[in-house]
Short mmCIF file of N, CA and C in Angstrom, two decimals:
data_model
loop_
_atom_site.label_atom_id
_atom_site.label_comp_id
_atom_site.label_asym_id
_atom_site.label_seq_id
_atom_site.Cartn_x
_atom_site.Cartn_y
_atom_site.Cartn_z
N MET A 1 66.47 133.77 94.28
CA MET A 1 67.75 133.12 94.26
C MET A 1 68.59 133.73 95.38
N GLY A 2 69.22 132.87 96.14
CA GLY A 2 70.04 133.31 97.25
C GLY A 2 71.36 133.90 96.80
N LEU A 3 71.94 134.67 97.69
CA LEU A 3 73.20 135.34 97.38
C LEU A 3 74.32 134.35 97.04
N PHE A 4 74.33 133.20 97.69
CA PHE A 4 75.42 132.25 97.49
C PHE A 4 75.04 131.03 96.66
N ASP A 5 73.92 131.10 95.92
CA ASP A 5 73.49 129.98 95.08
C ASP A 5 74.53 129.65 94.02
N PHE A 6 75.33 130.64 93.62
CA PHE A 6 76.34 130.36 92.60
C PHE A 6 77.38 129.37 93.09
N LEU A 7 77.48 129.20 94.42
CA LEU A 7 78.42 128.23 94.97
C LEU A 7 77.90 126.81 94.83
N ASP A 8 76.60 126.67 94.65
CA ASP A 8 75.98 125.36 94.47
C ASP A 8 75.38 125.30 93.07
N PRO A 9 76.08 124.69 92.13
CA PRO A 9 75.58 124.69 90.75
C PRO A 9 74.22 124.03 90.59
N VAL A 10 73.91 123.02 91.39
CA VAL A 10 72.60 122.37 91.28
C VAL A 10 71.51 123.35 91.68
N GLN A 11 71.70 124.03 92.81
CA GLN A 11 70.72 125.02 93.28
C GLN A 11 70.57 126.15 92.26
N SER A 12 71.68 126.65 91.79
CA SER A 12 71.66 127.74 90.82
C SER A 12 70.93 127.34 89.54
N THR A 13 71.23 126.17 89.03
CA THR A 13 70.60 125.70 87.79
C THR A 13 69.12 125.44 88.02
N GLY A 14 68.77 124.83 89.13
CA GLY A 14 67.35 124.59 89.45
C GLY A 14 66.58 125.89 89.52
N ASN A 15 67.17 126.89 90.17
CA ASN A 15 66.53 128.20 90.26
C ASN A 15 66.37 128.83 88.88
N TRP A 16 67.41 128.70 88.04
CA TRP A 16 67.34 129.26 86.69
C TRP A 16 66.24 128.58 85.88
N VAL A 17 66.17 127.26 85.95
CA VAL A 17 65.14 126.52 85.21
C VAL A 17 63.75 126.99 85.65
N ALA A 18 63.52 127.07 86.95
CA ALA A 18 62.21 127.47 87.46
C ALA A 18 61.85 128.89 87.04
N SER A 19 62.77 129.82 87.24
CA SER A 19 62.45 131.22 86.93
C SER A 19 62.29 131.44 85.43
N THR A 20 63.10 130.79 84.63
CA THR A 20 63.00 130.95 83.18
C THR A 20 61.71 130.33 82.64
N ALA A 21 61.35 129.17 83.15
CA ALA A 21 60.10 128.52 82.73
C ALA A 21 58.91 129.40 83.08
N LYS A 22 58.91 129.95 84.28
CA LYS A 22 57.80 130.82 84.70
C LYS A 22 57.74 132.08 83.83
N LYS A 23 58.90 132.64 83.53
CA LYS A 23 58.97 133.86 82.73
C LYS A 23 58.45 133.61 81.31
N ILE A 24 58.87 132.52 80.70
CA ILE A 24 58.46 132.23 79.32
C ILE A 24 56.98 131.88 79.25
N THR A 25 56.50 131.07 80.18
CA THR A 25 55.09 130.64 80.14
C THR A 25 54.15 131.68 80.71
N ARG A 26 54.69 132.60 81.49
CA ARG A 26 53.88 133.59 82.22
C ARG A 26 52.82 132.90 83.09
N GLY A 27 53.19 131.73 83.60
CA GLY A 27 52.30 130.98 84.48
C GLY A 27 51.21 130.21 83.78
N ASP A 28 51.15 130.29 82.45
CA ASP A 28 50.16 129.52 81.68
C ASP A 28 50.85 128.26 81.19
N TRP A 29 50.64 127.17 81.93
CA TRP A 29 51.35 125.93 81.67
C TRP A 29 50.67 125.04 80.62
N GLY A 30 49.53 125.48 80.08
CA GLY A 30 48.76 124.66 79.15
C GLY A 30 49.54 124.20 77.92
N LYS A 31 50.21 125.12 77.25
CA LYS A 31 50.97 124.75 76.05
C LYS A 31 52.09 123.78 76.39
N ALA A 32 52.76 124.03 77.50
CA ALA A 32 53.86 123.14 77.90
C ALA A 32 53.34 121.75 78.23
N ARG A 33 52.14 121.68 78.79
CA ARG A 33 51.56 120.37 79.10
C ARG A 33 51.25 119.59 77.83
N ASN A 34 50.84 120.30 76.78
CA ASN A 34 50.52 119.64 75.51
C ASN A 34 51.78 119.21 74.78
N ASP A 35 52.82 120.05 74.81
CA ASP A 35 54.09 119.74 74.15
C ASP A 35 55.17 120.59 74.80
N ILE A 36 55.98 119.97 75.62
CA ILE A 36 56.99 120.70 76.39
C ILE A 36 58.22 121.08 75.56
N SER A 37 58.42 120.43 74.45
CA SER A 37 59.63 120.67 73.65
C SER A 37 59.86 122.12 73.26
N PRO A 38 58.84 122.85 72.76
CA PRO A 38 59.09 124.25 72.42
C PRO A 38 59.55 125.09 73.61
N LEU A 39 59.00 124.83 74.79
CA LEU A 39 59.44 125.55 75.98
C LEU A 39 60.90 125.23 76.29
N LEU A 40 61.27 123.96 76.24
CA LEU A 40 62.64 123.57 76.53
C LEU A 40 63.62 124.18 75.54
N VAL A 41 63.27 124.17 74.26
CA VAL A 41 64.14 124.75 73.24
C VAL A 41 64.29 126.25 73.46
N GLN A 42 63.19 126.93 73.75
CA GLN A 42 63.27 128.38 73.98
C GLN A 42 64.14 128.67 75.20
N MET A 43 64.04 127.85 76.24
CA MET A 43 64.86 128.05 77.43
C MET A 43 66.34 127.88 77.10
N VAL A 44 66.66 126.84 76.35
CA VAL A 44 68.06 126.57 75.98
C VAL A 44 68.62 127.73 75.17
N ARG A 45 67.80 128.27 74.29
CA ARG A 45 68.27 129.36 73.42
C ARG A 45 68.47 130.67 74.17
N THR A 46 67.89 130.79 75.37
CA THR A 46 68.09 132.01 76.16
C THR A 46 69.29 131.89 77.09
N ARG A 47 69.89 130.72 77.17
CA ARG A 47 71.03 130.51 78.07
C ARG A 47 72.33 130.56 77.26
N PRO A 48 73.07 131.63 77.39
CA PRO A 48 74.31 131.77 76.61
C PRO A 48 75.29 130.63 76.88
N GLY A 49 75.91 130.16 75.82
CA GLY A 49 76.94 129.14 75.96
C GLY A 49 76.44 127.71 76.06
N THR A 50 75.13 127.52 75.95
CA THR A 50 74.61 126.15 76.02
C THR A 50 74.99 125.41 74.75
N PRO A 51 75.63 124.24 74.89
CA PRO A 51 76.03 123.49 73.69
C PRO A 51 74.82 123.03 72.88
N ALA A 52 75.01 122.95 71.59
CA ALA A 52 73.95 122.48 70.68
C ALA A 52 73.50 121.07 71.03
N SER A 53 74.36 120.31 71.68
CA SER A 53 74.00 118.93 72.04
C SER A 53 72.79 118.87 72.98
N VAL A 54 72.62 119.89 73.83
CA VAL A 54 71.47 119.89 74.74
C VAL A 54 70.18 120.06 73.93
N GLU A 55 70.19 120.98 72.97
CA GLU A 55 69.01 121.16 72.12
C GLU A 55 68.76 119.89 71.29
N ALA A 56 69.80 119.25 70.83
CA ALA A 56 69.64 118.01 70.07
C ALA A 56 68.98 116.93 70.93
N GLU A 57 69.33 116.88 72.21
CA GLU A 57 68.72 115.90 73.12
C GLU A 57 67.23 116.16 73.28
N ILE A 58 66.81 117.42 73.22
CA ILE A 58 65.38 117.74 73.28
C ILE A 58 64.68 117.18 72.05
N TYR A 59 65.26 117.40 70.87
CA TYR A 59 64.64 116.93 69.64
C TYR A 59 64.59 115.40 69.56
N LYS A 60 65.52 114.74 70.24
CA LYS A 60 65.53 113.26 70.27
C LYS A 60 64.65 112.72 71.40
N ASN A 61 63.96 113.62 72.11
CA ASN A 61 63.12 113.27 73.26
C ASN A 61 63.89 112.63 74.41
N GLU A 62 65.20 112.88 74.46
CA GLU A 62 65.99 112.41 75.60
C GLU A 62 65.84 113.38 76.76
N VAL A 63 65.57 114.63 76.46
CA VAL A 63 65.27 115.64 77.47
C VAL A 63 63.82 116.04 77.24
N ASP A 64 62.95 115.61 78.16
CA ASP A 64 61.52 115.82 77.98
C ASP A 64 60.82 116.34 79.23
N SER A 65 61.58 116.95 80.11
CA SER A 65 61.00 117.56 81.31
C SER A 65 61.95 118.65 81.80
N LEU A 66 61.46 119.47 82.69
CA LEU A 66 62.29 120.56 83.20
C LEU A 66 63.45 120.05 84.05
N SER A 67 63.22 118.99 84.82
CA SER A 67 64.32 118.45 85.64
C SER A 67 65.39 117.82 84.76
N LYS A 68 64.98 117.17 83.68
CA LYS A 68 65.97 116.59 82.77
C LYS A 68 66.74 117.69 82.05
N LEU A 69 66.07 118.81 81.75
CA LEU A 69 66.78 119.93 81.13
C LEU A 69 67.84 120.46 82.08
N GLY A 70 67.47 120.68 83.34
CA GLY A 70 68.44 121.15 84.31
C GLY A 70 69.62 120.21 84.45
N THR A 71 69.34 118.93 84.48
CA THR A 71 70.39 117.92 84.59
C THR A 71 71.29 117.95 83.36
N ALA A 72 70.70 118.03 82.18
CA ALA A 72 71.48 118.08 80.94
C ALA A 72 72.36 119.33 80.90
N LEU A 73 71.84 120.45 81.37
CA LEU A 73 72.63 121.67 81.40
C LEU A 73 73.83 121.53 82.33
N LEU A 74 73.58 120.97 83.51
CA LEU A 74 74.68 120.78 84.46
C LEU A 74 75.75 119.86 83.89
N ILE A 75 75.33 118.77 83.29
CA ILE A 75 76.28 117.81 82.72
C ILE A 75 77.09 118.47 81.60
N SER A 76 76.41 119.28 80.77
CA SER A 76 77.11 119.91 79.66
C SER A 76 78.13 120.95 80.14
N GLU A 77 77.93 121.50 81.32
CA GLU A 77 78.82 122.53 81.83
C GLU A 77 79.91 121.98 82.75
N ALA A 78 79.78 120.73 83.15
CA ALA A 78 80.73 120.15 84.09
C ALA A 78 81.98 119.65 83.39
N ARG A 79 83.07 119.65 84.12
CA ARG A 79 84.31 119.08 83.57
C ARG A 79 84.21 117.57 83.48
N SER A 80 83.63 116.99 84.51
CA SER A 80 83.39 115.54 84.49
C SER A 80 82.23 115.25 85.44
N VAL A 81 81.50 114.19 85.13
CA VAL A 81 80.36 113.79 85.94
C VAL A 81 80.42 112.28 86.13
N ASN A 82 80.30 111.87 87.36
CA ASN A 82 80.20 110.45 87.66
C ASN A 82 78.77 110.02 87.30
N PRO A 83 78.60 109.07 86.38
CA PRO A 83 77.26 108.66 85.97
C PRO A 83 76.35 108.26 87.14
N SER A 84 76.93 107.75 88.21
CA SER A 84 76.09 107.35 89.34
C SER A 84 75.52 108.56 90.09
N ASP A 85 76.06 109.75 89.83
CA ASP A 85 75.56 110.98 90.47
C ASP A 85 74.36 111.58 89.76
N ILE A 86 74.12 111.18 88.53
CA ILE A 86 73.07 111.80 87.71
C ILE A 86 71.68 111.67 88.33
N PRO A 87 71.25 110.50 88.81
CA PRO A 87 69.91 110.43 89.42
C PRO A 87 69.76 111.37 90.63
N GLY A 88 70.80 111.50 91.42
CA GLY A 88 70.74 112.39 92.57
C GLY A 88 70.64 113.85 92.16
N ILE A 89 71.37 114.22 91.12
CA ILE A 89 71.31 115.58 90.60
C ILE A 89 69.90 115.88 90.10
N GLN A 90 69.34 114.96 89.33
CA GLN A 90 67.99 115.18 88.79
C GLN A 90 66.97 115.26 89.92
N SER A 91 67.15 114.45 90.95
CA SER A 91 66.24 114.48 92.09
C SER A 91 66.31 115.83 92.82
N LYS A 92 67.51 116.34 93.00
CA LYS A 92 67.67 117.65 93.66
C LYS A 92 67.02 118.76 92.82
N ILE A 93 67.21 118.70 91.53
CA ILE A 93 66.59 119.71 90.67
C ILE A 93 65.07 119.59 90.73
N SER A 94 64.56 118.37 90.72
CA SER A 94 63.12 118.17 90.84
C SER A 94 62.58 118.80 92.12
N ASN A 95 63.27 118.60 93.22
CA ASN A 95 62.84 119.17 94.50
C ASN A 95 62.85 120.70 94.46
N ILE A 96 63.87 121.27 93.84
CA ILE A 96 63.93 122.73 93.72
C ILE A 96 62.74 123.24 92.90
N LEU A 97 62.45 122.56 91.80
CA LEU A 97 61.34 122.97 90.94
C LEU A 97 60.01 122.87 91.70
N LYS A 98 59.82 121.82 92.49
CA LYS A 98 58.60 121.68 93.31
C LYS A 98 58.50 122.84 94.28
N GLU A 99 59.61 123.16 94.96
CA GLU A 99 59.63 124.28 95.92
C GLU A 99 59.28 125.60 95.26
N LYS A 100 59.63 125.74 93.99
CA LYS A 100 59.40 126.98 93.26
C LYS A 100 58.01 127.03 92.61
N GLY A 101 57.20 126.00 92.82
CA GLY A 101 55.82 126.01 92.33
C GLY A 101 55.62 125.55 90.90
N ILE A 102 56.59 124.83 90.36
CA ILE A 102 56.43 124.30 89.00
C ILE A 102 55.49 123.10 89.07
N PRO A 103 54.52 123.00 88.16
CA PRO A 103 53.59 121.87 88.17
C PRO A 103 54.33 120.52 88.06
N GLN A 104 53.88 119.57 88.87
CA GLN A 104 54.53 118.26 88.95
C GLN A 104 54.63 117.56 87.60
N ASP A 105 53.61 117.69 86.75
CA ASP A 105 53.62 116.97 85.47
C ASP A 105 54.65 117.53 84.49
N LEU A 106 55.26 118.67 84.79
CA LEU A 106 56.30 119.23 83.92
C LEU A 106 57.70 119.02 84.49
N ILE A 107 57.76 118.53 85.70
CA ILE A 107 59.04 118.31 86.37
C ILE A 107 59.62 117.00 85.90
#
């Protein structure tokens, strides 16, 4: 993570998602490939201040990938979000996750 990533919330969140996923899975992506929900829930529970609504979205299968988790986290932390910006945010997070070596099928 770069020194000034905190200035870019998308970059910061993407980096957090990638590093936390790697830390929890220890690079063994098999369980996450079979059912990603437990990984997503564990990640949410390690992030202080994450609203319960993000975890609820996981259980409703509205958040079913790492890029969607990052997007949901950003939206939950933002004061306001233009709905037309959401696809671009998710795309940027996806690119960060690819750069960080996260398997494509989990992004």
